[in-house]
CSV table of C-alpha atoms in Angstrom, one decimal:
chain,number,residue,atom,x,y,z
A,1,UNK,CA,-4.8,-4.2,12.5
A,2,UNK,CA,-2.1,-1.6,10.9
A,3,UNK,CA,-1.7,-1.6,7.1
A,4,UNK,CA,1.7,-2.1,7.5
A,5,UNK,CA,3.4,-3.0,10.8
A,6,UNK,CA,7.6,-2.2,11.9
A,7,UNK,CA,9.4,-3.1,15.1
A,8,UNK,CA,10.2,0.8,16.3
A,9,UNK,CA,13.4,-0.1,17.6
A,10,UNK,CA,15.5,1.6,18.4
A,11,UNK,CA,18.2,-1.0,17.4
A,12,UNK,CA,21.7,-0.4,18.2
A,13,UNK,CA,24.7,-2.4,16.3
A,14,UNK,CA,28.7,-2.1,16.1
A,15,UNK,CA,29.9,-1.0,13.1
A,16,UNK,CA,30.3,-3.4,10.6
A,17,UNK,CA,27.7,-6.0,11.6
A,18,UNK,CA,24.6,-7.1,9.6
A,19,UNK,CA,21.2,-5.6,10.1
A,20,UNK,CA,18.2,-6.7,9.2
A,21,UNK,CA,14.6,-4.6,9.7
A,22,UNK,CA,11.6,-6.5,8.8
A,23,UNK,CA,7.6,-5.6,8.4
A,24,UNK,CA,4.8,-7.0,7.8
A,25,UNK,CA,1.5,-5.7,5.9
A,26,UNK,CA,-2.2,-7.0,6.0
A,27,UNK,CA,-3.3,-6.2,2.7
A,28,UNK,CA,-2.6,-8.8,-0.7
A,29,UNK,CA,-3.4,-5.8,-2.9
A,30,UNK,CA,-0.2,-4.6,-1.7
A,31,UNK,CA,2.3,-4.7,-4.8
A,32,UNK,CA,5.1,-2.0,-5.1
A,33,UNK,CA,7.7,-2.2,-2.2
A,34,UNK,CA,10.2,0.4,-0.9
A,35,UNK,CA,12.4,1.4,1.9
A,36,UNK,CA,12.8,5.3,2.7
A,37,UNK,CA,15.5,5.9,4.9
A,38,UNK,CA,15.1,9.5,7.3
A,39,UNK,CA,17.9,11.0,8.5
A,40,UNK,CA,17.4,13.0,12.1
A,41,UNK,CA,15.6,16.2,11.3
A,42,UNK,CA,15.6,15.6,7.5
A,43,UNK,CA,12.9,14.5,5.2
A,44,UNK,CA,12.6,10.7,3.9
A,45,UNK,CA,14.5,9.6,1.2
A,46,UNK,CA,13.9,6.8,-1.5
A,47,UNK,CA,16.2,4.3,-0.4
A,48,UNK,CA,15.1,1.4,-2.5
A,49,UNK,CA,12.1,-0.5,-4.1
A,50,UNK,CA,10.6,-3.7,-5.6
A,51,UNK,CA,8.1,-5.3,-6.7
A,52,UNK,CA,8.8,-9.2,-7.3
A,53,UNK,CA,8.8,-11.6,-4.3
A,54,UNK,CA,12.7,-12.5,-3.8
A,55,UNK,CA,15.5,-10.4,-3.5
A,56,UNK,CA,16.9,-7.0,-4.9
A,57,UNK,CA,20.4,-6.0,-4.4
A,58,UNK,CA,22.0,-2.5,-4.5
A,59,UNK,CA,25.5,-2.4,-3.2
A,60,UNK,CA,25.4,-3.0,0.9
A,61,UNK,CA,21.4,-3.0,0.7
A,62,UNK,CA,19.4,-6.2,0.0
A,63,UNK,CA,15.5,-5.6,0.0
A,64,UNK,CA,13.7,-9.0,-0.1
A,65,UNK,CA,10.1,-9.5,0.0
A,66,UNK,CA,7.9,-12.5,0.7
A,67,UNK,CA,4.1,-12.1,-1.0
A,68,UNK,CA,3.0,-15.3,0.5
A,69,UNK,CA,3.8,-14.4,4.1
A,70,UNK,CA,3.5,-10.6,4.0
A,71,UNK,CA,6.6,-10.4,5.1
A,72,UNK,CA,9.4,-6.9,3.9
A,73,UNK,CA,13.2,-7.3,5.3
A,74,UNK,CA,15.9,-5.0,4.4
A,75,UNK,CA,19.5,-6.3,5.4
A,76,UNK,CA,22.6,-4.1,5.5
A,77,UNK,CA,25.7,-5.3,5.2
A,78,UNK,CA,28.9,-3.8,6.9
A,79,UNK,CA,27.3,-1.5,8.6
A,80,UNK,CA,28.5,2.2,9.0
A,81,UNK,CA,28.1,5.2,11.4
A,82,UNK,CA,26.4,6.7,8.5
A,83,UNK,CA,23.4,4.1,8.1
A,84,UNK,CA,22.4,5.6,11.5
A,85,UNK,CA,19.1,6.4,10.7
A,86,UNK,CA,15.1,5.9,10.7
A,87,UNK,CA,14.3,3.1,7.8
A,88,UNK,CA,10.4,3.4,6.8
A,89,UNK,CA,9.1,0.4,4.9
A,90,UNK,CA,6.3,1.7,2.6
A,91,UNK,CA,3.7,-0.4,0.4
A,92,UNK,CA,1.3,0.8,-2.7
A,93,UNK,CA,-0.7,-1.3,-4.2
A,94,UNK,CA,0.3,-0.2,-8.3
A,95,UNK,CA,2.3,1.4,-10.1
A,96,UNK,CA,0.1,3.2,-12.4
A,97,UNK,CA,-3.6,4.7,-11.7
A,98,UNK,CA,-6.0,5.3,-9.6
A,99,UNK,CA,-4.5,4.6,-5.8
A,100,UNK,CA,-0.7,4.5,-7.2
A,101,UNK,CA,-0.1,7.7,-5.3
A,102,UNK,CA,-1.1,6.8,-2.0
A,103,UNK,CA,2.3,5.6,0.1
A,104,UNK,CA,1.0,3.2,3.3
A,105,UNK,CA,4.3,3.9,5.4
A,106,UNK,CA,5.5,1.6,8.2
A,107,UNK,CA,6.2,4.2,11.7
A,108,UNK,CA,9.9,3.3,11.1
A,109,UNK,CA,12.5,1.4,12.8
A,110,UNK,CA,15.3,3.6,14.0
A,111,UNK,CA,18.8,2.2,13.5
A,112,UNK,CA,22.2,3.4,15.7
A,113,UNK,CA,25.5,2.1,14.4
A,114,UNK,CA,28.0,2.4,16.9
A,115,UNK,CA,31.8,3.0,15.5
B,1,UNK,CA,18.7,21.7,-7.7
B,2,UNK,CA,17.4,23.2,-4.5
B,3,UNK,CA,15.3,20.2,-3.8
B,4,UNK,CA,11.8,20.4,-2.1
B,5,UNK,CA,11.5,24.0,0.2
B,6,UNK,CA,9.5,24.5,3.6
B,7,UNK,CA,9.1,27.3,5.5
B,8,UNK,CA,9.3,28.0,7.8
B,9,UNK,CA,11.3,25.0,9.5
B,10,UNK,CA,10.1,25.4,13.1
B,11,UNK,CA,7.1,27.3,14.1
B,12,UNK,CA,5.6,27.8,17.5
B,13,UNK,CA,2.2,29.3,18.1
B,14,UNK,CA,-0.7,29.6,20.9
B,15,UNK,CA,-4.0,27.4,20.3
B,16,UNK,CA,-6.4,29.0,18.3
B,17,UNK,CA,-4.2,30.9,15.7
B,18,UNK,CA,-3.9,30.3,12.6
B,19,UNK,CA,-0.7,28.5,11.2
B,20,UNK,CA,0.3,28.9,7.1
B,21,UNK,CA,3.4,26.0,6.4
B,22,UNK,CA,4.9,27.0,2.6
B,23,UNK,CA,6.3,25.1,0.1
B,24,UNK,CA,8.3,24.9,-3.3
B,25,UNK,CA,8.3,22.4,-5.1
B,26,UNK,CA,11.1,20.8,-7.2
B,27,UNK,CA,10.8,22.3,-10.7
B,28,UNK,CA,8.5,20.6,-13.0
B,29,UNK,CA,6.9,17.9,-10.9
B,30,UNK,CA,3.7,17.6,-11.4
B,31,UNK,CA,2.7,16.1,-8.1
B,32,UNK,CA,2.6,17.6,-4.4
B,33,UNK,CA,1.9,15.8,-1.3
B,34,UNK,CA,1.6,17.0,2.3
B,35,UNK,CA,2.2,14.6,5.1
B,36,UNK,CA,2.3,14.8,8.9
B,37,UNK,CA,4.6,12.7,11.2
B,38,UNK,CA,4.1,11.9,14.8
B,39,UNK,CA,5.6,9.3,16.5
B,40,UNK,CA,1.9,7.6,17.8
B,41,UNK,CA,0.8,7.8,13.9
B,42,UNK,CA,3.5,7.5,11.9
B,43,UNK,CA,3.4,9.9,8.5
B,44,UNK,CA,-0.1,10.3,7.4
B,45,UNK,CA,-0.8,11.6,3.8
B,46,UNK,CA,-3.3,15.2,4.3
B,47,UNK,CA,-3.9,15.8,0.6
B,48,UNK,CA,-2.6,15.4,-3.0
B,49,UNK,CA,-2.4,17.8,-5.5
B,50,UNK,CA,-1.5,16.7,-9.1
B,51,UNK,CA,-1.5,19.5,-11.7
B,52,UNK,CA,-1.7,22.0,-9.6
B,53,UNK,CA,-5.6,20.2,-8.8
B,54,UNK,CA,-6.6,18.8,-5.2
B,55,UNK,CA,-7.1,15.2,-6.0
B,56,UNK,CA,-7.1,13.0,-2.8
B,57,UNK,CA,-8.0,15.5,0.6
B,58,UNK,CA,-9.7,12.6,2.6
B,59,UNK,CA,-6.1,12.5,4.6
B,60,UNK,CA,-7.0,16.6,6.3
B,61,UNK,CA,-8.5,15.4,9.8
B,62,UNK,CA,-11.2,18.7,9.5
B,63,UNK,CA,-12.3,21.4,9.0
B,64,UNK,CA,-9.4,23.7,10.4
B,65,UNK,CA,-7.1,22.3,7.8
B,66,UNK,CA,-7.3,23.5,4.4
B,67,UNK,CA,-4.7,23.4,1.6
B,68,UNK,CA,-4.0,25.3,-1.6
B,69,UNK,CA,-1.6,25.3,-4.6
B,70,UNK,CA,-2.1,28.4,-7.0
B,71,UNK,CA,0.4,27.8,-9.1
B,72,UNK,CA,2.8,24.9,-9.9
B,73,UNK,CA,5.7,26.5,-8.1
B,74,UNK,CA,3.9,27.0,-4.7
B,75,UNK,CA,1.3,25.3,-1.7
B,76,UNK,CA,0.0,26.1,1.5
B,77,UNK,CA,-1.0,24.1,4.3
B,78,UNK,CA,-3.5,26.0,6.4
B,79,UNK,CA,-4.6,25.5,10.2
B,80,UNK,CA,-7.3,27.5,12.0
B,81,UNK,CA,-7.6,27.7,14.2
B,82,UNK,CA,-4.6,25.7,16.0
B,83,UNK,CA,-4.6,23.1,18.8
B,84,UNK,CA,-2.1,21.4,20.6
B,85,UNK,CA,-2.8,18.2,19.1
B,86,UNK,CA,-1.8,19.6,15.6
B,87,UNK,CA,1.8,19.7,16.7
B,88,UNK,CA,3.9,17.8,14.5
B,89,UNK,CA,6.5,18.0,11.7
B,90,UNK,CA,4.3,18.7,8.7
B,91,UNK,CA,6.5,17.4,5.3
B,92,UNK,CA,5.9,18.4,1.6
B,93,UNK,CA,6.6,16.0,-1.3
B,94,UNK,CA,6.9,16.4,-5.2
B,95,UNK,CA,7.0,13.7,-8.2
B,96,UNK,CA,7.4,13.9,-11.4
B,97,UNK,CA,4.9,11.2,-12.3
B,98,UNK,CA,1.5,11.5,-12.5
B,99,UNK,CA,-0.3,9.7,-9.8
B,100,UNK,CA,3.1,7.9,-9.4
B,101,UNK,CA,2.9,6.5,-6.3
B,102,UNK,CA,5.1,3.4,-6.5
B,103,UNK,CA,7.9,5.9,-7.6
B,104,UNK,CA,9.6,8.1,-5.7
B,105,UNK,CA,8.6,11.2,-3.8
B,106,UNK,CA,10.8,13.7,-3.4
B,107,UNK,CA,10.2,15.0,0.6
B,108,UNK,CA,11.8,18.7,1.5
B,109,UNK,CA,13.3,19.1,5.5
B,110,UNK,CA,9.6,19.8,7.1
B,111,UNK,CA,8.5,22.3,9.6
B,112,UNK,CA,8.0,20.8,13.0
B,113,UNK,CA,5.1,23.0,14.4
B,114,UNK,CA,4.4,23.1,18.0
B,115,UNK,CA,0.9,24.5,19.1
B,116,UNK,CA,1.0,25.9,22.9
């Protein structure tokens, strides 16, 4: 079983609808959460990251996280032609230490919004 | 700020040479990270370098790959010899944290190398 396992997509959605991308991961040692976002032919990008089960907001981006079931989701609200992008979920198990460098990255789910 | 540099940003070689990918990192980070992306494997970390010092190279699939960083403004990713099963986009990362994995890594553009 994969570390960390995303739907590849691709997904396509009219502008301004809700998206949600979701993964799951195998390991409980897992504890530091983040979406990168990767643009076509650019590098990935912090896009955000958590560490608490429940829900962390930053403007149209919700990253929620569910310890319990494994379970990652990132929603976007009001979609735009610019979200169009790869979105990589990627776990760590600290923040500080031995092993806190060492990103398990999902394969990505690649997003299209259509205008 | 110039963000991470790669060079070059597309190479194409024959099996069996030897490939050299470059990078800068962003000034003052103290950590550098190479990764490779395919699309069966996902981005795989190769090796991680913190202080200039190779700490983690158990990611470098053999002995063809070797990495160096001589100075804290500069790596290299080695391959020799090449084989078509190298081709990939190879990316560089910096941080400023010390083994800071759960913060963020700063990834340059890549260089998408395709063995022949």
């Amino acid at each position: 079983q994969k570390e960390v396992e995303q739907d590849p997509g691709p997904l396509s959605v009219p502008e301004g609808a809700i998206v949600s991308l979701n993964c799951t991961y195998s390991n409980s040692a897992f504890q530091y959460f983040m979406w990168y976002r990767q643009y076509s032919r650019k590098g990935p990008e912090l896009l955000m990251y958590t560490y608490s089960s429940g829900n962390k907001e930053d403007g149209r981006f919700t990253a929620q996280v569910d310890k319990s079931s494994k379970y990652i989701s990132l929603f976007i609200r009001d979609s735009q032609p610019s979200d169009s992008a790869t979105y990589l979920c990627v776990v760590t198990i600290s923040y500080s230490g031995a092993g806190s460098y060492q990103l398990t990255f999902g394969k990505g789910t690649k997003l299209s919004v259509i205008p | 700020d110039a963000g991470v540099i790669q060079s070059p940003r597309h190479e194409v070689t024959e099996m069996g040479q030897e490939v050299t990918l470059r990078c800068k990192p962003i000034s003052g980070h103290n950590s550098l990270f190479w990764y490779r992306q395919t699309m069966m494997r996902g981005l795989e970390l190769l090796i991680y370098f913190n202080n200039n010092v190779p700490i983690d190279d158990s990611g470098m699939p053999e002995d063809r790959f070797s990495a160096k960083m001589p100075n804290a403004s500069f790596s290299t990713l080695k391959i020799q010899p090449s084989e078509p099963r190298d081709s990939a986009v190879y990316f560089c990362a910096s941080s400023p944290y010390v083994g800071g994995g759960a913060r963020e890594q700063f990834f340059g553009p890549g260089t998408r190398l395709t063995v022949l």
